[in-house]
């Protein structure tokens, strides 16, 4: 079984949605997935923040158009994509401990149910080294 | 398989994913294929252009047989045989 390692630095709605679509593709393929959530990404995983993420990293001046298109196309929310992927395949989500602290998350219970554990940067690099695919978003 | 042969297939499972954009049809196909037996025929209905290439490639990788695609008006039907 192939392994995907994702470094998720971004915490904006557009990039989280892209990450979710990629994860669901990996789930369809039964891949093992490890997501390492870094700096800006960690804000989205703080408990209660999942529906508060509404900024775009790209083309933010077209936000209304982007959001209405997502709705019209019945695209799942980023959170739903992550949930679905976890239901379908072995997806582990780790928060970088520094990133968590920056947004007020110190312990596992400070984060939403998607999160499996808190980790250090060494584990991310080891995972990337061992993975068949490594991507940084 | 010819278009006529595809149209004449007895389908064990039909998945209507016309309401969703990529990756919806792929995820629907993945969920549905777990519910049928090896050798069964599954059809996926999709209106998403990306699915036409995506599902055959996924199927071949996962050991299922891609039988062909029938174009209808505004959507298409993709036929797979579970491996």
Coordinates of C-alpha atoms in Angstrom, one line a residue:
Chain A
X1 CA 0.0 0.0 0.0
X2 CA 1.4 3.4 -0.9
X3 CA 1.9 6.2 1.6
X4 CA 1.1 9.9 1.2
X5 CA 2.7 12.4 3.5
X6 CA 1.3 15.9 3.5
X7 CA 2.7 19.0 5.2
X8 CA -0.3 21.3 5.7
X9 CA 1.0 24.7 6.4
X10 CA -2.0 26.6 5.1
X11 CA -5.1 27.4 7.1
X12 CA -7.2 29.2 4.5
X13 CA -10.5 27.9 3.2
X14 CA -9.3 27.5 -0.4
X15 CA -6.1 25.6 0.5
X16 CA -7.9 23.5 3.1
X17 CA -10.5 22.5 0.5
X18 CA -7.7 21.5 -1.9
X19 CA -6.1 19.5 0.8
X20 CA -9.4 17.8 1.5
X21 CA -10.0 16.9 -2.2
X22 CA -6.5 15.4 -2.4
X23 CA -7.1 13.4 0.8
X24 CA -10.3 12.0 -0.6
X25 CA -8.4 10.9 -3.7
X26 CA -5.9 9.2 -1.5
X27 CA -8.8 7.6 0.4
X28 CA -10.3 6.3 -2.9
X29 CA -6.9 4.7 -3.5
X30 CA -6.7 3.1 0.0
X31 CA -3.4 4.9 0.7
X32 CA -2.0 5.4 4.1
X33 CA -1.9 9.1 4.8
X34 CA -0.1 11.2 7.4
X35 CA -0.9 14.9 7.6
X36 CA 1.4 17.2 9.5
X37 CA -0.3 20.4 10.4
X38 CA 2.2 23.3 10.5
X39 CA 1.9 27.0 11.6
X40 CA -1.1 28.6 9.9
X41 CA -2.8 25.3 9.3
X42 CA -3.2 24.6 13.0
X43 CA -5.7 27.4 13.6
X44 CA -8.3 25.5 11.5
X45 CA -7.9 22.4 13.8
X46 CA -8.5 24.2 17.1
X47 CA -11.7 22.9 18.6
X48 CA -14.6 25.2 17.4
X49 CA -12.7 26.9 14.6
X50 CA -13.7 24.5 11.8
X51 CA -16.6 26.7 10.7
X52 CA -14.8 30.0 11.3
X53 CA -12.3 29.6 8.5
X54 CA -13.4 31.9 5.7
X55 CA -10.3 33.6 4.4
X56 CA -8.9 32.7 1.0
X57 CA -5.1 32.6 0.2
X58 CA -5.6 33.2 -3.5
X59 CA -8.0 35.6 -5.4
X60 CA -9.5 36.8 -2.2
X61 CA -11.3 39.6 -4.1
X62 CA -13.4 36.8 -5.8
X63 CA -14.4 35.2 -2.5
X64 CA -18.2 35.5 -3.0
X65 CA -17.9 33.9 -6.5
X66 CA -15.7 31.1 -5.1
X67 CA -18.1 30.3 -2.2
X68 CA -21.2 30.4 -4.3
X69 CA -19.6 28.1 -6.9
X70 CA -18.6 25.6 -4.2
X71 CA -22.2 25.6 -3.0
X72 CA -23.7 25.3 -6.5
X73 CA -21.4 22.4 -7.3
X74 CA -22.3 20.8 -4.0
X75 CA -18.7 20.5 -2.9
X76 CA -18.3 19.2 0.6
X77 CA -16.7 21.5 3.2
X78 CA -13.0 21.1 3.9
X79 CA -14.0 19.5 7.3
X80 CA -16.3 17.0 5.6
X81 CA -13.6 16.0 3.1
X82 CA -11.2 15.3 6.0
X83 CA -13.9 13.4 7.9
X84 CA -14.8 11.3 4.9
X85 CA -11.2 10.5 4.1
X86 CA -10.6 9.4 7.7
X87 CA -13.7 7.1 7.5
X88 CA -12.5 5.5 4.2
X89 CA -8.8 5.0 4.8
X90 CA -6.0 5.2 7.3
X91 CA -5.5 8.9 7.7
X92 CA -3.6 10.3 10.7
X93 CA -3.5 14.0 11.5
X94 CA -0.8 15.4 13.6
X95 CA -0.5 18.9 14.9
X96 CA 3.0 20.3 15.1
X97 CA 3.4 21.3 18.8
X98 CA 4.7 24.7 18.1
X99 CA 1.9 25.5 15.6
X100 CA -0.7 24.4 18.2
X101 CA 0.8 26.7 20.8
X102 CA 0.8 29.6 18.5
X103 CA -3.0 29.3 18.3
X104 CA -3.6 28.4 21.9
X105 CA -3.7 24.6 21.6
X106 CA -1.4 22.8 24.0
X107 CA -3.1 19.4 24.5
X108 CA -4.9 17.0 22.2
X109 CA -8.3 18.0 23.8
X110 CA -7.8 21.6 22.5
X111 CA -8.2 20.3 19.0
X112 CA -11.1 19.0 17.0
X113 CA -11.9 15.3 16.5
X114 CA -9.9 15.0 13.3
X115 CA -6.7 15.3 15.2
X116 CA -4.9 12.1 16.3
X117 CA -2.0 13.5 18.1
X118 CA 0.5 16.3 18.6
X119 CA 4.0 15.8 17.2
X120 CA 7.4 17.3 16.6
X121 CA 9.1 18.3 13.3
X122 CA 11.3 15.3 13.3
X123 CA 8.4 12.9 12.8
X124 CA 7.2 14.9 9.8
X125 CA 10.5 14.7 8.1
X126 CA 10.9 11.0 8.8
X127 CA 7.4 10.4 7.4
X128 CA 8.2 12.4 4.3
X129 CA 11.4 10.4 3.9
X130 CA 9.5 7.1 4.0
X131 CA 6.4 8.2 1.9
X132 CA 5.8 7.4 -1.8
X133 CA 4.4 10.9 -2.2
X134 CA 5.1 14.0 -0.2
X135 CA 3.4 17.3 -0.7
X136 CA 3.4 20.6 1.0
X137 CA 0.4 22.8 0.9
Chain B
X1 CA -16.5 -3.6 -25.7
X2 CA -18.7 -1.9 -28.2
X3 CA -21.2 0.7 -27.3
X4 CA -24.0 -1.8 -28.0
X5 CA -22.3 -4.5 -25.8
X6 CA -22.0 -1.9 -23.0
X7 CA -25.6 -0.9 -23.3
X8 CA -26.7 -4.6 -23.2
X9 CA -24.8 -5.4 -20.0
X10 CA -26.7 -6.6 -17.0
X11 CA -25.6 -4.2 -14.2
X12 CA -25.4 -5.5 -10.6
X13 CA -25.0 -2.0 -9.2
X14 CA -25.7 1.4 -10.6
X15 CA -24.4 4.6 -8.9
X16 CA -25.9 7.9 -9.8
X17 CA -23.3 10.5 -9.0
X18 CA -24.5 13.1 -11.5
X19 CA -25.2 15.6 -8.6
X20 CA -21.6 15.9 -7.6
X21 CA -18.4 17.4 -8.9
X22 CA -14.9 15.8 -8.6
X23 CA -14.1 14.0 -6.3
X24 CA -17.7 13.0 -5.6
X25 CA -18.1 10.4 -8.4
X26 CA -14.8 8.7 -7.5
X27 CA -15.8 8.5 -3.8
X28 CA -19.2 7.2 -4.7
X29 CA -17.6 4.5 -7.0
X30 CA -15.2 3.6 -4.2
X31 CA -17.9 3.2 -1.6
X32 CA -20.2 1.2 -4.0
X33 CA -17.6 -1.2 -5.2
X34 CA -17.2 -2.5 -1.7
X35 CA -20.8 -3.6 -1.7
X36 CA -20.6 -5.9 -4.7
X37 CA -18.9 -9.2 -5.5
X38 CA -15.9 -10.0 -7.6
X39 CA -17.1 -10.4 -11.2
X40 CA -20.1 -8.1 -10.7
X41 CA -20.7 -5.2 -13.1
X42 CA -21.0 -1.7 -11.8
X43 CA -22.1 1.4 -13.7
X44 CA -21.3 4.9 -12.6
X45 CA -23.4 7.8 -13.9
X46 CA -21.4 11.1 -13.9
X47 CA -21.8 14.6 -15.4
X48 CA -18.3 15.6 -14.3
X49 CA -15.8 15.6 -17.2
X50 CA -12.8 14.7 -15.0
X51 CA -14.4 11.4 -14.0
X52 CA -14.1 10.1 -17.5
X53 CA -10.4 9.7 -17.1
X54 CA -10.2 9.4 -13.3
X55 CA -12.4 6.4 -12.8
X56 CA -10.9 4.1 -15.5
X57 CA -7.4 4.9 -14.1
X58 CA -8.5 4.3 -10.5
X59 CA -10.2 1.0 -11.5
X60 CA -7.2 -0.4 -13.3
X61 CA -4.9 0.5 -10.4
X62 CA -7.2 -1.2 -7.9
X63 CA -7.5 -4.4 -10.0
X64 CA -10.9 -3.9 -11.5
X65 CA -11.6 -4.1 -15.2
X66 CA -12.7 -0.9 -17.0
X67 CA -15.2 -2.0 -19.7
X68 CA -15.9 1.3 -21.4
X69 CA -17.9 4.5 -21.3
X70 CA -21.3 5.4 -23.0
X71 CA -22.0 9.0 -23.6
X72 CA -25.5 10.2 -22.9
X73 CA -26.9 13.7 -23.3
X74 CA -25.3 15.7 -20.5
X75 CA -23.7 12.8 -18.7
X76 CA -21.9 9.5 -19.3
X77 CA -22.0 6.0 -18.0
X78 CA -18.8 4.2 -17.0
X79 CA -18.8 0.4 -16.7
X80 CA -16.5 -1.6 -14.5
X81 CA -16.1 -5.2 -13.6
X82 CA -15.0 -5.8 -10.0
X83 CA -11.7 -7.7 -9.8

